[in-house]
Amino acid sequence: MHLETITSKQKWVFEKLDKFPEFYLVGGTALALQIGHRISVDFDLFSKKDITLRVLNKVRRIFKGSKIEVIREHSEQLSVTIDRTKVDFVKYPFPLLFKLIKYQGVSISKISEIAVMKAYTMGRRETLKDYIDLYYILKEKHVTLEKIIKLSQKKYKREFNPRLFLEQLIHPEDVQDMQIDFLKKPVTKQEMEKFFRNEVKEIIYL
């Protein structure tokens, strides 16, 4: 795992996430730990279960002595900061397609699973980080675009729109700029657009 992608404060939080075995790590941090492409600053933890008060009480117990701030709290999501490290506990009803990886007792989504979740998210709340993550996934051939689409349809059924996803994928220039701390060769929006357009063309011509 690429532990250089998280800060020392994050490592301290990560080392205690094994106390939440019903959750698994997803998103940019789960991907960065596996491919080492950029710094990631928060933790996204998913579970099929409702997010009850028990989760918050457990956070306060496990991280006793830390400064904990509650940002959002309801049955589908608990968002907190633990000494300024943001952690989201989210109810996620969709099935896992792949067996989880275990690292230091923490369950982590595989790269292909993360790619599929990014594709689904792009139809709802795309950010520059989503484009960058998908760029490295495809560029380094961890999974193909065609495979991402097929897996997304399997995971999300009719809730995933392949055409909408591909249309948005070729327009990274539309998303708001944000600070990205690259650990591999940086990529621009223009470079991503050119790359994604070529990838989409290959899909269309299959």
Backbone as numpy.savetxt, mean C-alpha at the origin, in Angstrom:
# Nx Ny Nz CAx CAy CAz Cx Cy Cz
14.40 -8.08 3.81 13.56 -6.88 3.81 14.43 -5.62 3.81
13.95 -4.60 3.13 14.69 -3.34 3.02 14.31 -2.40 4.17
14.94 -2.61 5.32 14.62 -1.80 6.49 15.11 -0.36 6.36
15.94 -0.10 5.35 16.39 1.27 5.12 15.25 2.16 4.61
14.12 1.56 4.25 12.99 2.34 3.73 12.12 2.93 4.83
12.40 2.58 6.09 11.64 3.16 7.19 12.60 3.78 8.20
12.11 4.77 8.94 12.93 5.49 9.90 13.12 4.66 11.18
14.03 5.13 12.03 14.27 4.42 13.29 13.02 4.41 14.17
12.25 5.51 14.15 11.01 5.56 14.92 10.00 4.56 14.37
9.94 4.46 13.04 9.03 3.50 12.42 9.44 2.06 12.75
10.74 1.81 12.78 11.21 0.46 13.10 10.75 0.04 14.49
10.78 1.00 15.40 10.35 0.72 16.77 8.86 0.36 16.80
8.05 1.08 16.01 6.62 0.77 15.90 6.43 -0.58 15.22
7.16 -0.80 14.11 7.04 -2.04 13.34 7.31 -3.27 14.20
8.29 -3.16 15.07 8.68 -4.30 15.92 7.57 -4.73 16.87
6.57 -3.86 17.07 5.46 -4.19 17.97 4.18 -4.57 17.23
4.21 -4.49 15.91 3.00 -4.80 15.14 2.65 -6.28 15.16
3.59 -7.12 15.56 3.27 -8.55 15.67 2.26 -8.83 16.79
2.03 -7.82 17.64 1.04 -7.95 18.70 -0.39 -7.81 18.16
-0.50 -7.52 16.85 -1.81 -7.37 16.20 -1.92 -8.43 15.09
-1.98 -9.71 15.45 -1.92 -10.79 14.46 -3.11 -10.87 13.52
-4.22 -10.22 13.88 -5.40 -10.25 13.00 -5.28 -9.26 11.84
-4.21 -8.45 11.85 -3.99 -7.46 10.79 -2.79 -7.84 9.93
-2.81 -7.37 8.68 -1.66 -7.56 7.79 -1.28 -6.23 7.16
0.01 -6.05 6.93 0.55 -4.80 6.41 0.38 -4.74 4.89
-0.12 -3.60 4.41 -0.34 -3.41 2.97 0.26 -2.05 2.56
0.02 -1.67 1.30 0.36 -0.33 0.85 1.83 -0.09 0.57
2.17 1.21 0.55 3.50 1.63 0.15 4.62 1.12 1.04
4.36 1.04 2.34 5.41 0.56 3.25 5.66 -0.93 3.06
4.59 -1.70 2.89 4.74 -3.14 2.63 5.52 -3.37 1.35
5.26 -2.53 0.35 5.98 -2.66 -0.93 7.43 -2.22 -0.78
7.65 -1.06 -0.14 9.01 -0.53 0.01 9.91 -1.51 0.78
9.36 -2.16 1.78 10.14 -3.14 2.54 10.61 -4.29 1.65
9.84 -4.58 0.60 10.17 -5.71 -0.28 11.03 -5.34 -1.47
10.87 -4.11 -2.01 11.65 -3.76 -3.20 12.60 -2.59 -2.99
12.48 -1.88 -1.87 13.45 -0.85 -1.51 13.51 0.35 -2.43
12.37 0.77 -2.99 12.39 1.84 -3.99 12.27 3.24 -3.42
11.64 3.39 -2.24 11.47 4.73 -1.67 11.25 4.63 -0.16
11.40 5.78 0.49 11.08 5.87 1.91 9.56 5.90 2.05
9.05 5.19 3.02 7.61 5.24 3.30 7.42 5.59 4.76
6.41 6.40 5.05 6.36 7.03 6.37 5.22 6.58 7.28
4.36 5.69 6.81 3.26 5.26 7.67 2.96 3.78 7.48
2.07 3.27 8.30 1.71 1.86 8.25 0.21 1.71 7.99
-0.15 0.90 7.00 -1.54 0.57 6.71 -1.76 -0.89 7.06
-2.64 -1.14 8.01 -2.91 -2.50 8.49 -4.37 -2.85 8.23
-4.60 -3.95 7.51 -5.95 -4.34 7.13 -6.37 -5.62 7.85
-7.69 -5.74 8.03 -8.28 -6.93 8.64 -9.71 -7.08 8.14
-10.22 -8.29 8.15 -11.62 -8.52 7.78 -12.57 -8.13 8.91
-12.04 -7.99 10.10 -12.88 -7.75 11.28 -13.21 -6.27 11.47
-14.32 -5.99 12.17 -14.66 -4.62 12.53 -13.56 -4.05 13.43
-13.40 -2.74 13.33 -12.40 -2.06 14.17 -13.11 -1.59 15.44
-12.97 -2.34 16.49 -13.68 -2.05 17.74 -12.79 -1.23 18.68
-13.40 -0.82 19.78 -12.66 -0.07 20.80 -11.50 -0.89 21.35
-11.63 -2.20 21.26 -10.57 -3.10 21.74 -9.24 -2.83 21.04
-9.31 -2.46 19.74 -8.08 -2.19 18.99 -7.38 -0.96 19.55
-8.14 0.10 19.79 -7.55 1.32 20.35 -6.99 1.06 21.74
-7.72 0.34 22.55 -7.23 0.02 23.90 -5.92 -0.78 23.83
-5.84 -1.67 22.85 -4.63 -2.47 22.68 -3.46 -1.60 22.23
-3.73 -0.64 21.34 -2.70 0.30 20.90 -2.14 1.04 22.11
-3.03 1.53 22.96 -2.60 2.28 24.14 -1.81 1.41 25.10
-2.16 0.15 25.17 -1.45 -0.77 26.07 -0.08 -1.15 25.51
-0.04 -1.51 24.23 1.22 -1.95 23.60 2.23 -0.80 23.51
1.71 0.40 23.23 2.60 1.55 23.05 2.52 2.50 24.25
2.34 1.93 25.42 2.27 2.71 26.65 3.54 3.54 26.82
3.36 4.81 27.14 4.50 5.71 27.29 4.75 6.55 26.06
4.16 6.14 24.93 4.29 6.91 23.68 3.19 7.96 23.60
3.42 8.97 22.80 2.38 9.98 22.56 1.45 9.45 21.46
0.22 9.15 21.83 -0.75 8.59 20.89 -1.87 9.60 20.64
-2.09 9.92 19.39 -3.18 10.82 19.01 -4.14 10.08 18.09
-5.43 10.18 18.38 -6.45 9.54 17.54 -6.91 10.53 16.48
-6.75 10.16 15.22 -7.15 11.01 14.10 -8.56 10.67 13.63
-8.86 9.37 13.57 -10.17 8.91 13.12 -10.50 7.61 13.84
-11.77 7.49 14.24 -12.17 6.27 14.94 -13.62 5.92 14.63
-13.82 4.81 13.92 -15.16 4.25 13.71 -15.02 2.77 13.41
-16.12 2.10 13.10 -16.11 0.64 12.99 -15.31 0.11 11.81
-14.98 0.99 10.84 -14.23 0.53 9.67 -12.80 1.05 9.62
-12.46 1.99 10.48 -11.09 2.52 10.46 -10.72 3.19 11.77
-9.51 2.91 12.20 -8.89 3.62 13.32 -7.57 4.17 12.82
-7.44 5.49 12.85 -6.20 6.14 12.44 -5.58 6.83 13.65
-4.33 6.50 13.94 -3.64 7.09 15.07 -2.23 7.49 14.66
-1.64 8.37 15.45 -0.20 8.60 15.34 0.43 8.12 16.64
1.53 7.42 16.51 2.28 6.92 17.66 3.65 7.57 17.61
3.87 8.54 18.49 5.10 9.35 18.42 5.31 9.86 16.98
4.23 10.37 16.40 4.20 11.00 15.06 4.23 10.01 13.89
4.33 8.72 14.17 4.23 7.73 13.10 2.77 7.35 12.91
2.25 7.56 11.70 0.83 7.31 11.45 0.59 5.82 11.20
-0.43 5.31 11.86 -0.83 3.91 11.69 -2.33 3.85 11.46
-2.74 3.20 10.37 -4.16 3.02 10.06 -4.54 1.56 10.23
-5.57 1.31 11.02 -6.16 -0.01 11.16 -7.48 0.02 10.40
-7.60 -0.77 9.35 -8.74 -0.66 8.44 -9.45 -2.00 8.26
-10.78 -1.96 8.31 -11.57 -3.14 7.94 -11.60 -3.24 6.42
-11.21 -4.39 5.90 -11.11 -4.57 4.44 -11.77 -5.89 4.08
-12.94 -5.85 3.45 -13.74 -7.06 3.25 -13.30 -7.97 2.11
-12.41 -7.48 1.25 -12.05 -8.26 0.06 -11.06 -9.39 0.41
-11.17 -10.52 -0.28 -10.33 -11.68 0.04 -8.88 -11.51 -0.39
-8.00 -12.15 0.33 -6.60 -12.18 -0.08 -6.42 -13.20 -1.20
-5.64 -12.83 -2.20 -5.37 -13.74 -3.32 -4.12 -14.59 -3.08
-3.22 -14.07 -2.25 -1.94 -14.75 -2.01 -1.68 -14.92 -0.52
-0.93 -15.93 -0.21 -0.52 -16.17 1.17 0.36 -15.03 1.65
0.16 -14.62 2.88 0.93 -13.52 3.45 2.36 -13.93 3.76
3.26 -12.95 3.70 4.65 -13.14 4.11 4.74 -12.83 5.61
5.57 -13.54 6.31 5.82 -13.24 7.73 7.23 -12.71 7.89
7.35 -11.55 8.55 8.67 -11.00 8.85 8.63 -10.43 10.26
9.49 -10.92 11.11 9.52 -10.53 12.53 8.14 -10.65 13.16
7.39 -11.66 12.72 6.07 -11.92 13.28 4.95 -11.09 12.69
5.29 -10.18 11.77 4.29 -9.30 11.14 3.88 -9.89 9.80
2.58 -9.96 9.55 2.07 -10.44 8.27 2.11 -9.31 7.25
2.66 -9.60 6.07 2.86 -8.59 5.03 2.31 -9.11 3.71
1.58 -8.25 2.99 1.04 -8.63 1.68 2.16 -8.79 0.67
2.00 -9.75 -0.24 2.97 -9.95 -1.31 2.85 -8.84 -2.35
3.89 -8.70 -3.16 3.95 -7.62 -4.15 2.76 -7.67 -5.11
2.41 -8.84 -5.60 1.28 -8.96 -6.53 -0.02 -8.50 -5.89
-0.22 -8.82 -4.63 -1.42 -8.39 -3.90 -1.45 -6.87 -3.77
-0.30 -6.29 -3.45 -0.20 -4.84 -3.31 -0.49 -4.16 -4.64
0.02 -4.72 -5.73 -0.22 -4.15 -7.06 -1.70 -4.11 -7.39
-2.39 -5.18 -7.06 -3.84 -5.27 -7.31 -4.59 -4.24 -6.48
-4.20 -4.08 -5.23 -4.85 -3.11 -4.35 -4.59 -1.69 -4.81
-3.39 -1.44 -5.33 -3.06 -0.12 -5.88 -3.92 0.17 -7.11
-4.12 -0.84 -7.95 -4.94 -0.67 -9.15 -6.37 -0.31 -8.78
-6.89 -0.96 -7.77 -8.25 -0.69 -7.30 -8.35 0.71 -6.70
-7.36 1.08 -5.92 -7.34 2.40 -5.28 -7.28 3.51 -6.32
-6.58 3.25 -7.42 -6.40 4.28 -8.44 -7.72 4.73 -9.04
-8.74 3.90 -8.98 -10.04 4.29 -9.48 -10.83 5.12 -8.49
-10.26 5.35 -7.30 -10.98 6.05 -6.25 -10.20 7.20 -5.62
-8.93 7.01 -5.40 -8.15 8.03 -4.69 -6.69 7.91 -5.09
-6.39 8.20 -6.32 -5.01 8.02 -6.75 -4.12 9.14 -6.23
-2.89 8.79 -5.89 -1.89 9.77 -5.47 -0.61 9.50 -6.27
0.31 10.42 -6.20 1.58 10.25 -6.90 2.30 8.99 -6.42
2.18 8.69 -5.13 2.82 7.49 -4.58 2.28 6.22 -5.23
0.98 6.21 -5.53 0.39 5.03 -6.19 1.00 4.81 -7.57
1.18 5.90 -8.31 1.79 5.80 -9.65 3.24 5.32 -9.55
3.96 5.90 -8.62 5.37 5.53 -8.46 5.51 4.06 -8.06
4.66 3.63 -7.14 4.70 2.22 -6.71 4.41 1.28 -7.87
3.38 1.59 -8.65 3.03 0.74 -9.80 4.12 0.79 -10.87
4.76 1.94 -11.01 5.85 2.07 -11.98 6.97 1.08 -11.66
7.42 1.07 -10.41 8.52 0.17 -10.05 8.10 -1.30 -10.09
6.86 -1.57 -9.72 6.36 -2.95 -9.79 6.42 -3.46 -11.23
5.97 -2.63 -12.17 5.94 -3.03 -13.58 7.32 -2.97 -14.22
8.06 -1.91 -13.92 9.39 -1.72 -14.51 10.33 -2.86 -14.13
10.24 -3.29 -12.89 11.12 -4.37 -12.41 10.51 -5.75 -12.64
9.37 -5.77 -13.31 8.71 -7.03 -13.74 8.36 -7.96 -12.57
7.92 -7.35 -11.48 7.43 -8.17 -10.37 6.11 -8.83 -10.75
5.32 -8.14 -11.57 4.06 -8.67 -12.09 3.72 -7.85 -13.34
3.04 -8.45 -14.30 2.69 -7.74 -15.54 1.39 -6.96 -15.38
1.20 -5.99 -16.24 -0.03 -5.20 -16.23 -1.24 -6.09 -16.53
-1.08 -6.98 -17.48 -2.17 -7.90 -17.82 -2.58 -8.74 -16.61
-1.58 -9.20 -15.86 -1.84 -10.01 -14.67 -2.53 -9.19 -13.58
-2.12 -7.94 -13.43 -2.74 -7.06 -12.44 -4.23 -6.91 -12.73
-4.57 -6.72 -13.99 -5.98 -6.56 -14.37 -6.77 -7.83 -14.08
-6.23 -8.97 -14.46 -6.93 -10.24 -14.23 -7.12 -10.51 -12.74
-6.08 -10.25 -11.96 -6.17 -10.47 -10.52 -7.13 -9.48 -9.86
-7.15 -8.25 -10.35 -8.06 -7.23 -9.81 -9.51 -7.62 -10.05
-9.79 -8.16 -11.22 -11.15 -8.62 -11.53 -11.54 -9.79 -10.64
-10.58 -10.63 -10.33 -10.83 -11.78 -9.44 -11.10 -11.32 -8.01
-10.33 -10.35 -7.55 -10.43 -9.89 -6.16 -11.65 -9.00 -5.93
-11.91 -8.08 -6.87 -12.93 -7.06 -6.66 -14.20 -7.24 -7.50
-14.20 -8.26 -8.37 -15.36 -8.55 -9.21 -15.76 -7.30 -10.01
-17.04 -6.95 -9.95 -17.55 -5.82 -10.75 -17.16 -4.46 -10.19
-16.60 -4.45 -9.00 -16.19 -3.17 -8.42 -14.90 -2.64 -9.06
-14.24 -3.48 -9.83 -13.03 -3.04 -10.54 -13.36 -2.81 -12.00
-13.00 -1.62 -12.49 -13.26 -1.24 -13.89 -11.92 -1.17 -14.63
-11.58 -2.16 -15.44 -10.28 -2.18 -16.13 -10.06 -0.96 -17.02
-11.11 -0.56 -17.72 -10.97 0.58 -18.64 -10.65 1.86 -17.88
-11.36 2.09 -16.79 -11.11 3.28 -15.97 -9.69 3.25 -15.41
-9.26 2.10 -14.94 -7.91 1.96 -14.40 -6.86 2.31 -15.44
-6.98 1.77 -16.65 -6.00 2.02 -17.70 -6.01 3.48 -18.14
-7.19 4.08 -18.17 -7.29 5.50 -18.54 -6.57 6.38 -17.53
-6.72 6.04 -16.26 -6.08 6.84 -15.22 -4.58 6.56 -15.13
-4.20 5.34 -15.43 -2.79 4.96 -15.35 -1.91 5.79 -16.28
-2.43 6.19 -17.42 -1.61 6.92 -18.40 -1.63 8.43 -18.16
-2.20 8.86 -17.03 -2.26 10.30 -16.76 -1.69 10.65 -15.38
-0.44 10.30 -15.11 0.15 10.66 -13.82 0.30 12.17 -13.64
0.28 12.91 -14.76 0.43 14.37 -14.66 -0.77 15.02 -13.98
-1.88 14.29 -13.86 -3.09 14.86 -13.26 -3.06 14.87 -11.74
-2.17 14.11 -11.13 -2.16 14.03 -9.67 -1.27 15.12 -9.08
-1.57 15.46 -7.85 -0.84 16.53 -7.16 0.58 16.10 -6.83
1.52 17.04 -6.98 2.91 16.77 -6.63 3.05 16.55 -5.12
3.99 15.75 -4.74 4.29 15.53 -3.33 5.74 15.11 -3.19
6.28 15.28 -2.00 7.67 14.92 -1.74 7.83 13.41 -1.73
8.72 12.92 -2.59 9.03 11.49 -2.63 10.52 11.32 -2.39
10.87 10.54 -1.38 12.28 10.27 -1.09 12.67 8.94 -1.73
13.24 9.04 -2.93 13.61 7.85 -3.69 14.88 7.20 -3.12
14.92 5.88 -3.13 16.12 5.14 -2.79 16.71 4.47 -4.03
15.92 4.42 -5.09 16.39 3.97 -6.39 16.36 5.16 -7.34
16.73 4.95 -8.58 16.76 6.04 -9.55 15.41 6.75 -9.60
15.38 8.07 -9.33 14.11 8.81 -9.35 13.45 8.76 -10.72
12.15 8.89 -10.73 11.40 8.90 -11.98 10.47 10.11 -12.00
10.33 10.74 -13.16 9.47 11.91 -13.30 8.08 11.49 -13.78
7.14 12.42 -13.70 5.79 12.16 -14.21 5.83 11.87 -15.71
6.67 12.62 -16.41 6.78 12.44 -17.87 7.31 11.05 -18.22
8.31 10.61 -17.47 8.88 9.27 -17.70 7.85 8.18 -17.40
7.09 8.39 -16.33 6.06 7.41 -15.98 4.97 7.37 -17.04
4.57 8.53 -17.51 3.51 8.56 -18.53 3.93 7.79 -19.78
5.14 8.04 -20.24 5.65 7.34 -21.43 5.68 5.83 -21.19
6.18 5.44 -20.03 6.27 4.01 -19.70 4.88 3.37 -19.63
3.96 4.02 -18.91 2.62 3.46 -18.76 1.88 3.37 -20.09
2.06 4.37 -20.94 1.40 4.34 -22.25 1.89 3.14 -23.07
3.16 2.86 -23.01 3.71 1.70 -23.72 3.16 0.39 -23.15
3.04 0.35 -21.83 2.50 -0.85 -21.17 1.04 -1.08 -21.58
0.28 0.00 -21.61 -1.15 -0.09 -21.96 -1.32 -0.50 -23.42
-0.46 0.01 -24.29 -0.52 -0.36 -25.71 -0.34 -1.86 -25.89
0.56 -2.44 -25.13 0.80 -3.89 -25.23 -0.44 -4.67 -24.81
-1.15 -4.17 -23.81 -2.38 -4.83 -23.36 -3.44 -4.76 -24.46
-3.60 -3.59 -25.03 -4.63 -3.37 -26.05 -4.39 -4.24 -27.27
-3.13 -4.44 -27.62 -2.81 -5.18 -28.84 -2.75 -6.69 -28.65
-2.93 -7.16 -27.40 -2.90 -8.60 -27.16 -4.10 -9.30 -27.82
